[in-house]
Amino acid sequence: MDSAAPGPSFALTDEQAELQRVVRQFARERVAPRAEAFNARAELPLDLVGEMGQMGLFGLPFPEEVGGSGGTYLDLCLALEEIGRVDQSLGITLEAAVGLGAMPIYRFGSDEQRERWLPPLARGEQLAGFGLTEPGGGSDAGALRTRARWDGDAWVIDGSKQFITNVGTDVSAFVTVAAVTADDPREITNFVVPTGTPGYVVGQGYRKVGWHASDTRDLAFSDCGVPADHQLGEQGRGLANFLSILSEGRIAIAALAVGLIQGCVDECVRYAQEREAFGKPIGAHQAVAFKIADMEAAAQLARNQYRYACWLLATGQRFTREAAIAKLHATEQAVAAAREACQVFGGYGFTTEYAVGRFYQDAKILEIGEGTSEVQRMLIARDLGLPR
C-alpha cells in the first residue's frame, strides 16, 4: 500500500525563523515608536519603506533572477504579520506593493516586462498600484466602465478607479489597470500606466477611518495613451488574471489581520499586568483575563489557517476556498479583538495614545479590502457546490 502524501507542517525553517526575528526587531525598534506620529499626520514614512526595501522585504516571494529575495509567499506573510503587529498602515503598504503592485508583473508580464519593471519594485525603490475597483463596481469586480480602445499605435484608456493603494507617493512608478477592450463588456484586458502619463490623474486621497498613514487615492484616465508593449497579459484575460491575484492576496490580508490580533494580545498583556483595579492587576480578574485568552486563541487559529493556505499555494494545489476561509476568519476575529482590546484599556482604549486605539481604527477595513466578508462567504459556498 502506498504511503499517504505528507501533509502540511506549520514549523518554520531556520531561515524563516530568522526572517521572523529580524522583522519583529525592526517593527519593535524602528516602526512602533513612530507609528502614532505618522498616523496622526496621515503620512507614509518613506524612509521606513526604504529600510524595508534594503531588508529585502519587497522582494520576498520573487526569484533572485528578477531582483527578488528567492523566498516564498509564506515568507511575505511572516513579514506582514510582524509589521502589522505594530502598524497596520505600513503593513498594508508592504502587502499592496508586493501582492497587488508587483505580483501582476511577475505572474503575467513578458520576460521584457519583468526585466523592465520588476527589479525596482522588488528592491522597494518603487511602488506600484493595482487598478481594479471602480466607483460603481465595488464587490462586482467585473462591472467595469473603464474602457481601452486601440488607436492605431497605442491603447487609449478612459475611466476611473477608486481606493487604490500606493499610487500617490514620491516613489510610485505605475498602476496596472483593468479595462474593457471590446463591445462585449466581458472582454477585459490589463495595462501598465506609468506615473506621469498624459491623461492619467492621481486624486488627492481620502479621509479614512483607519490606515491613515497608507496612501489611498482615486484615479482618472482621460484619453490616456499607452503603447502596445504596456499591455499586461493576454487580451481578454484581464479579469481572470486580476482575480487570481486577489486570491493570493487574501492569504496576505489574513496574515496582516493575524498581526493585528497578536498586537492586541501584546498590548493587553502588558497593560493588564500594570494597571490595577480593586487592589490587584486587572489581569487577575477573569473578566479581563478571559478576553485576552480568547484573543490569543483567535490569533493561533487564524495563523494556522493562513499558513495552510500558503502550503497549498506552494505545493501547486487549489487554495481558493482555504484563502477565503483564512481571510474571512482572520479579519472578523481582528475586528472582535480590537473591540475587546479597547474594552480592556477602558477610556485609554478610545485614544490613539495606545496602539489598541489605532488597531480599532484599522481593523474594519480588513473585512472589506481585497474582497468583503460577503464575497468570501460567496466563494466558499460556490466551492462547496451550492447553486449560484
PDB file of C-alpha atoms in Angstrom, residues 39-257:
ATOM      1  CA  ASN A  39      -0.894  58.005  11.927  1.00  0.00           C
ATOM      2  CA  ALA A  40      -1.718  61.451  13.309  1.00  0.00           C
ATOM      3  CA  ARG A  41      -0.163  63.201  10.303  1.00  0.00           C
ATOM      4  CA  ALA A  42      -1.636  60.740   7.784  1.00  0.00           C
ATOM      5  CA  GLU A  43       1.853  60.452   6.322  1.00  0.00           C
ATOM      6  CA  LEU A  44       3.523  57.369   4.863  1.00  0.00           C
ATOM      7  CA  PRO A  45       7.076  57.060   6.295  1.00  0.00           C
ATOM      8  CA  LEU A  46       9.038  56.608   3.085  1.00  0.00           C
ATOM      9  CA  ASP A  47      12.298  56.289   4.999  1.00  0.00           C
ATOM     10  CA  LEU A  48      10.944  53.143   6.673  1.00  0.00           C
ATOM     11  CA  VAL A  49       9.730  51.919   3.280  1.00  0.00           C
ATOM     12  CA  GLY A  50      13.309  52.352   2.088  1.00  0.00           C
ATOM     13  CA  GLU A  51      14.665  50.413   5.041  1.00  0.00           C
ATOM     14  CA  MET A  52      12.211  47.602   4.341  1.00  0.00           C
ATOM     15  CA  GLY A  53      13.474  47.590   0.774  1.00  0.00           C
ATOM     16  CA  GLN A  54      17.053  47.274   1.946  1.00  0.00           C
ATOM     17  CA  MET A  55      15.988  44.344   4.117  1.00  0.00           C
ATOM     18  CA  GLY A  56      14.629  42.617   1.021  1.00  0.00           C
ATOM     19  CA  LEU A  57      11.004  42.530   2.202  1.00  0.00           C
ATOM     20  CA  PHE A  58       9.518  43.797  -1.056  1.00  0.00           C
ATOM     21  CA  GLY A  59      11.235  41.019  -2.985  1.00  0.00           C
ATOM     22  CA  LEU A  60      10.443  38.132  -0.640  1.00  0.00           C
ATOM     23  CA  PRO A  61       8.296  35.951  -2.934  1.00  0.00           C
ATOM     24  CA  PHE A  62      10.206  36.655  -6.154  1.00  0.00           C
ATOM     25  CA  PRO A  63      13.212  34.745  -7.543  1.00  0.00           C
ATOM     26  CA  GLU A  64      16.648  36.263  -7.391  1.00  0.00           C
ATOM     27  CA  GLU A  65      16.962  36.473 -11.186  1.00  0.00           C
ATOM     28  CA  VAL A  66      14.287  39.192 -11.250  1.00  0.00           C
ATOM     29  CA  GLY A  67      15.722  41.080  -8.289  1.00  0.00           C
ATOM     30  CA  GLY A  68      13.845  39.247  -5.565  1.00  0.00           C
ATOM     31  CA  SER A  69      14.941  37.512  -2.386  1.00  0.00           C
ATOM     32  CA  GLY A  70      14.182  33.984  -3.575  1.00  0.00           C
ATOM     33  CA  GLY A  71      11.670  33.266  -0.831  1.00  0.00           C
ATOM     34  CA  THR A  72       8.084  32.064  -0.686  1.00  0.00           C
ATOM     35  CA  TYR A  73       4.632  33.548  -0.201  1.00  0.00           C
ATOM     36  CA  LEU A  74       4.778  32.341   3.401  1.00  0.00           C
ATOM     37  CA  ASP A  75       7.916  34.442   3.895  1.00  0.00           C
ATOM     38  CA  LEU A  76       5.951  37.501   2.786  1.00  0.00           C
ATOM     39  CA  CYS A  77       3.116  36.612   5.161  1.00  0.00           C
ATOM     40  CA  LEU A  78       5.508  36.208   8.087  1.00  0.00           C
ATOM     41  CA  ALA A  79       6.848  39.713   7.426  1.00  0.00           C
ATOM     42  CA  LEU A  80       3.334  41.135   7.091  1.00  0.00           C
ATOM     43  CA  GLU A  81       2.280  39.621  10.391  1.00  0.00           C
ATOM     44  CA  GLU A  82       5.237  41.155  12.224  1.00  0.00           C
ATOM     45  CA  ILE A  83       4.850  44.615  10.664  1.00  0.00           C
ATOM     46  CA  GLY A  84       1.078  44.514  11.199  1.00  0.00           C
ATOM     47  CA  ARG A  85       1.660  43.631  14.832  1.00  0.00           C
ATOM     48  CA  VAL A  86       2.738  47.229  15.469  1.00  0.00           C
ATOM     49  CA  ASP A  87       1.465  49.260  12.488  1.00  0.00           C
ATOM     50  CA  GLN A  88      -1.229  48.261  10.021  1.00  0.00           C
ATOM     51  CA  SER A  89      -0.623  51.225   7.692  1.00  0.00           C
ATOM     52  CA  LEU A  90       2.932  50.163   6.968  1.00  0.00           C
ATOM     53  CA  GLY A  91       1.770  46.565   6.790  1.00  0.00           C
ATOM     54  CA  ILE A  92      -0.787  47.258   4.059  1.00  0.00           C
ATOM     55  CA  THR A  93       1.798  49.335   2.210  1.00  0.00           C
ATOM     56  CA  LEU A  94       4.029  46.260   2.012  1.00  0.00           C
ATOM     57  CA  GLU A  95       1.154  43.905   1.216  1.00  0.00           C
ATOM     58  CA  ALA A  96      -0.232  46.054  -1.588  1.00  0.00           C
ATOM     59  CA  ALA A  97       3.205  46.812  -3.018  1.00  0.00           C
ATOM     60  CA  VAL A  98       4.117  43.131  -3.302  1.00  0.00           C
ATOM     61  CA  GLY A  99       0.851  41.242  -3.669  1.00  0.00           C
ATOM     62  CA  LEU A 100      -1.004  43.770  -5.814  1.00  0.00           C
ATOM     63  CA  GLY A 101       1.634  46.031  -7.323  1.00  0.00           C
ATOM     64  CA  ALA A 102       4.484  43.722  -8.280  1.00  0.00           C
ATOM     65  CA  MET A 103       2.781  40.324  -8.458  1.00  0.00           C
ATOM     66  CA  PRO A 104       0.792  41.022 -11.681  1.00  0.00           C
ATOM     67  CA  ILE A 105       4.075  41.873 -13.433  1.00  0.00           C
ATOM     68  CA  TYR A 106       5.665  38.672 -12.173  1.00  0.00           C
ATOM     69  CA  ARG A 107       2.676  36.430 -12.914  1.00  0.00           C
ATOM     70  CA  PHE A 108       1.560  37.812 -16.285  1.00  0.00           C
ATOM     71  CA  GLY A 109       4.330  40.015 -17.657  1.00  0.00           C
ATOM     72  CA  SER A 110       6.559  39.048 -20.559  1.00  0.00           C
ATOM     73  CA  ASP A 111      10.251  38.479 -19.944  1.00  0.00           C
ATOM     74  CA  GLU A 112      10.919  42.006 -21.206  1.00  0.00           C
ATOM     75  CA  GLN A 113       8.260  43.495 -18.931  1.00  0.00           C
ATOM     76  CA  ARG A 114       9.611  41.652 -15.913  1.00  0.00           C
ATOM     77  CA  GLU A 115      13.126  42.846 -16.671  1.00  0.00           C
ATOM     78  CA  ARG A 116      11.926  46.425 -17.116  1.00  0.00           C
ATOM     79  CA  TRP A 117       9.514  46.854 -14.225  1.00  0.00           C
ATOM     80  CA  LEU A 118      10.027  44.186 -11.566  1.00  0.00           C
ATOM     81  CA  PRO A 119      13.569  44.754 -10.150  1.00  0.00           C
ATOM     82  CA  PRO A 120      12.967  48.261  -8.693  1.00  0.00           C
ATOM     83  CA  LEU A 121       9.688  47.044  -7.186  1.00  0.00           C
ATOM     84  CA  ALA A 122      11.380  44.011  -5.647  1.00  0.00           C
ATOM     85  CA  ARG A 123      14.069  46.266  -4.166  1.00  0.00           C
ATOM     86  CA  GLY A 124      11.461  48.596  -2.672  1.00  0.00           C
ATOM     87  CA  GLU A 125      12.809  51.534  -4.672  1.00  0.00           C
ATOM     88  CA  GLN A 126       9.475  51.975  -6.435  1.00  0.00           C
ATOM     89  CA  LEU A 127       5.839  51.213  -5.613  1.00  0.00           C
ATOM     90  CA  ALA A 128       3.023  50.228  -7.956  1.00  0.00           C
ATOM     91  CA  GLY A 129      -0.766  50.179  -7.669  1.00  0.00           C
ATOM     92  CA  PHE A 130      -3.497  47.715  -8.681  1.00  0.00           C
ATOM     93  CA  GLY A 131      -6.315  49.426 -10.569  1.00  0.00           C
ATOM     94  CA  LEU A 132      -9.391  47.205 -10.477  1.00  0.00           C
ATOM     95  CA  THR A 133     -12.017  48.728  -8.160  1.00  0.00           C
ATOM     96  CA  GLU A 134     -14.321  51.365  -9.664  1.00  0.00           C
ATOM     97  CA  PRO A 135     -16.843  53.789  -8.144  1.00  0.00           C
ATOM     98  CA  GLY A 136     -19.856  51.850  -9.436  1.00  0.00           C
ATOM     99  CA  GLY A 137     -18.449  48.355  -9.049  1.00  0.00           C
ATOM    100  CA  GLY A 138     -17.314  47.520  -5.544  1.00  0.00           C
ATOM    101  CA  SER A 139     -17.674  43.802  -4.941  1.00  0.00           C
ATOM    102  CA  ASP A 140     -18.918  43.342  -8.517  1.00  0.00           C
ATOM    103  CA  ALA A 141     -15.363  43.410  -9.845  1.00  0.00           C
ATOM    104  CA  GLY A 142     -16.367  42.585 -13.416  1.00  0.00           C
ATOM    105  CA  ALA A 143     -18.744  45.529 -13.788  1.00  0.00           C
ATOM    106  CA  LEU A 144     -16.090  47.800 -15.304  1.00  0.00           C
ATOM    107  CA  ARG A 145     -16.781  51.070 -17.068  1.00  0.00           C
ATOM    108  CA  THR A 146     -13.159  51.908 -17.775  1.00  0.00           C
ATOM    109  CA  ARG A 147     -12.525  51.377 -21.493  1.00  0.00           C
ATOM    110  CA  ALA A 148      -9.403  50.986 -23.611  1.00  0.00           C
ATOM    111  CA  ARG A 149      -9.509  51.319 -27.400  1.00  0.00           C
ATOM    112  CA  TRP A 150      -6.791  50.682 -29.947  1.00  0.00           C
ATOM    113  CA  ASP A 151      -5.962  53.886 -31.797  1.00  0.00           C
ATOM    114  CA  GLY A 152      -3.534  52.763 -34.443  1.00  0.00           C
ATOM    115  CA  ASP A 153      -0.336  52.885 -32.421  1.00  0.00           C
ATOM    116  CA  ALA A 154      -1.470  52.974 -28.797  1.00  0.00           C
ATOM    117  CA  TRP A 155      -4.147  51.881 -26.361  1.00  0.00           C
ATOM    118  CA  VAL A 156      -6.215  54.857 -25.181  1.00  0.00           C
ATOM    119  CA  ILE A 157      -7.802  54.489 -21.753  1.00  0.00           C
ATOM    120  CA  ASP A 158     -10.816  56.372 -20.368  1.00  0.00           C
ATOM    121  CA  GLY A 159     -12.399  55.797 -16.984  1.00  0.00           C
ATOM    122  CA  SER A 160     -11.756  55.920 -13.263  1.00  0.00           C
ATOM    123  CA  LYS A 161     -10.681  53.788 -10.327  1.00  0.00           C
ATOM    124  CA  GLN A 162     -11.048  54.235  -6.583  1.00  0.00           C
ATOM    125  CA  PHE A 163      -9.478  53.097  -3.302  1.00  0.00           C
ATOM    126  CA  ILE A 164      -6.130  52.378  -4.969  1.00  0.00           C
ATOM    127  CA  THR A 165      -3.075  51.962  -2.724  1.00  0.00           C
ATOM    128  CA  ASN A 166       0.497  53.208  -3.308  1.00  0.00           C
ATOM    129  CA  VAL A 167      -0.148  55.335  -6.411  1.00  0.00           C
ATOM    130  CA  GLY A 168       0.379  58.825  -4.990  1.00  0.00           C
ATOM    131  CA  THR A 169       3.786  58.629  -3.286  1.00  0.00           C
ATOM    132  CA  ASP A 170       7.077  60.119  -4.429  1.00  0.00           C
ATOM    133  CA  VAL A 171       8.225  56.628  -5.442  1.00  0.00           C
ATOM    134  CA  SER A 172       5.033  55.457  -7.184  1.00  0.00           C
ATOM    135  CA  ALA A 173       6.074  54.193 -10.627  1.00  0.00           C
ATOM    136  CA  PHE A 174       2.872  52.952 -12.253  1.00  0.00           C
ATOM    137  CA  VAL A 175      -0.545  51.387 -11.831  1.00  0.00           C
ATOM    138  CA  THR A 176      -1.829  48.260 -13.541  1.00  0.00           C
ATOM    139  CA  VAL A 177      -5.324  48.938 -14.892  1.00  0.00           C
ATOM    140  CA  ALA A 178      -8.163  46.629 -15.896  1.00  0.00           C
ATOM    141  CA  ALA A 179     -10.225  47.966 -18.802  1.00  0.00           C
ATOM    142  CA  VAL A 180     -12.869  46.687 -21.226  1.00  0.00           C
ATOM    143  CA  THR A 181     -11.329  46.320 -24.677  1.00  0.00           C
ATOM    144  CA  ALA A 182     -14.322  45.295 -26.839  1.00  0.00           C
ATOM    145  CA  ASP A 183     -18.059  45.850 -27.278  1.00  0.00           C
ATOM    146  CA  ASP A 184     -18.519  42.771 -25.112  1.00  0.00           C
ATOM    147  CA  PRO A 185     -18.004  44.056 -21.529  1.00  0.00           C
ATOM    148  CA  ARG A 186     -16.656  40.648 -20.544  1.00  0.00           C
ATOM    149  CA  GLU A 187     -13.502  41.212 -22.601  1.00  0.00           C
ATOM    150  CA  ILE A 188     -11.217  42.845 -20.075  1.00  0.00           C
ATOM    151  CA  THR A 189      -7.507  43.451 -20.555  1.00  0.00           C
ATOM    152  CA  ASN A 190      -4.846  44.814 -18.224  1.00  0.00           C
ATOM    153  CA  PHE A 191      -2.362  47.599 -18.891  1.00  0.00           C
ATOM    154  CA  VAL A 192       0.598  49.245 -17.199  1.00  0.00           C
ATOM    155  CA  VAL A 193       0.126  53.012 -16.933  1.00  0.00           C
ATOM    156  CA  PRO A 194       3.279  54.819 -15.729  1.00  0.00           C
ATOM    157  CA  THR A 195       3.009  57.743 -13.346  1.00  0.00           C
ATOM    158  CA  GLY A 196       3.091  60.999 -15.284  1.00  0.00           C
ATOM    159  CA  THR A 197       1.462  59.605 -18.431  1.00  0.00           C
ATOM    160  CA  PRO A 198      -0.636  62.384 -20.058  1.00  0.00           C
ATOM    161  CA  GLY A 199      -4.300  61.854 -19.238  1.00  0.00           C
ATOM    162  CA  TYR A 200      -3.568  59.900 -16.052  1.00  0.00           C
ATOM    163  CA  VAL A 201      -4.569  61.916 -12.967  1.00  0.00           C
ATOM    164  CA  VAL A 202      -3.981  60.797  -9.383  1.00  0.00           C
ATOM    165  CA  GLY A 203      -6.519  62.135  -6.869  1.00  0.00           C
ATOM    166  CA  GLN A 204      -5.854  63.838  -3.571  1.00  0.00           C
ATOM    167  CA  GLY A 205      -6.739  60.889  -1.369  1.00  0.00           C
ATOM    168  CA  TYR A 206      -9.425  60.137   1.198  1.00  0.00           C
ATOM    169  CA  ARG A 207     -10.191  60.989   4.805  1.00  0.00           C
ATOM    170  CA  LYS A 208     -10.204  57.426   6.080  1.00  0.00           C
ATOM    171  CA  VAL A 209     -11.396  55.828   9.294  1.00  0.00           C
ATOM    172  CA  GLY A 210      -8.133  53.887   9.551  1.00  0.00           C
ATOM    173  CA  TRP A 211      -4.930  53.067   7.681  1.00  0.00           C
ATOM    174  CA  HIS A 212      -4.216  56.783   7.999  1.00  0.00           C
ATOM    175  CA  ALA A 213      -0.531  56.548   7.120  1.00  0.00           C
ATOM    176  CA  SER A 214      -1.048  54.447   3.976  1.00  0.00           C
ATOM    177  CA  ASP A 215      -1.502  56.079   0.574  1.00  0.00           C
ATOM    178  CA  THR A 216      -5.008  55.609  -0.887  1.00  0.00           C
ATOM    179  CA  ARG A 217      -6.258  57.519  -3.962  1.00  0.00           C
ATOM    180  CA  ASP A 218      -8.821  57.687  -6.703  1.00  0.00           C
ATOM    181  CA  LEU A 219      -7.579  57.691 -10.303  1.00  0.00           C
ATOM    182  CA  ALA A 220      -8.898  59.212 -13.507  1.00  0.00           C
ATOM    183  CA  PHE A 221      -7.977  58.378 -17.116  1.00  0.00           C
ATOM    184  CA  SER A 222      -8.891  60.677 -19.979  1.00  0.00           C
ATOM    185  CA  ASP A 223      -7.522  59.921 -23.451  1.00  0.00           C
ATOM    186  CA  CYS A 224      -4.622  58.282 -21.641  1.00  0.00           C
ATOM    187  CA  GLY A 225      -2.432  56.586 -24.216  1.00  0.00           C
ATOM    188  CA  VAL A 226      -0.008  53.727 -23.559  1.00  0.00           C
ATOM    189  CA  PRO A 227       1.995  51.809 -26.215  1.00  0.00           C
ATOM    190  CA  ALA A 228       1.268  48.225 -27.192  1.00  0.00           C
ATOM    191  CA  ASP A 229       4.097  46.866 -25.054  1.00  0.00           C
ATOM    192  CA  HIS A 230       2.290  48.171 -21.951  1.00  0.00           C
ATOM    193  CA  GLN A 231      -0.460  45.573 -22.370  1.00  0.00           C
ATOM    194  CA  LEU A 232      -0.060  43.151 -19.456  1.00  0.00           C
ATOM    195  CA  GLY A 233      -1.003  39.584 -20.235  1.00  0.00           C
ATOM    196  CA  GLU A 234      -3.265  38.144 -22.904  1.00  0.00           C
ATOM    197  CA  GLN A 235      -6.029  40.338 -24.311  1.00  0.00           C
ATOM    198  CA  GLY A 236      -9.374  39.373 -22.786  1.00  0.00           C
ATOM    199  CA  ARG A 237      -7.814  37.580 -19.802  1.00  0.00           C
ATOM    200  CA  GLY A 238      -7.532  40.662 -17.622  1.00  0.00           C
ATOM    201  CA  LEU A 239     -10.307  39.982 -15.128  1.00  0.00           C
ATOM    202  CA  ALA A 240      -9.360  36.335 -14.618  1.00  0.00           C
ATOM    203  CA  ASN A 241      -5.738  37.326 -14.102  1.00  0.00           C
ATOM    204  CA  PHE A 242      -6.565  40.062 -11.609  1.00  0.00           C
ATOM    205  CA  LEU A 243      -8.964  37.809  -9.683  1.00  0.00           C
ATOM    206  CA  SER A 244      -6.205  35.218  -9.318  1.00  0.00           C
ATOM    207  CA  ILE A 245      -4.009  37.950  -7.831  1.00  0.00           C
ATOM    208  CA  LEU A 246      -6.764  38.701  -5.322  1.00  0.00           C
ATOM    209  CA  SER A 247      -6.964  35.013  -4.350  1.00  0.00           C
ATOM    210  CA  GLU A 248      -3.316  35.089  -3.303  1.00  0.00           C
ATOM    211  CA  GLY A 249      -3.778  38.484  -1.698  1.00  0.00           C
ATOM    212  CA  ARG A 250      -6.458  37.153   0.620  1.00  0.00           C
ATOM    213  CA  ILE A 251      -3.844  34.999   2.310  1.00  0.00           C
ATOM    214  CA  ALA A 252      -1.671  38.073   2.815  1.00  0.00           C
ATOM    215  CA  ILE A 253      -4.557  40.086   4.265  1.00  0.00           C
ATOM    216  CA  ALA A 254      -5.225  37.209   6.659  1.00  0.00           C
ATOM    217  CA  ALA A 255      -1.608  37.411   7.812  1.00  0.00           C
ATOM    218  CA  LEU A 256      -1.942  41.155   8.302  1.00  0.00           C
ATOM    219  CA  ALA A 257      -5.094  40.565  10.359  1.00  0.00           C
TER     220      ALA A 257
END
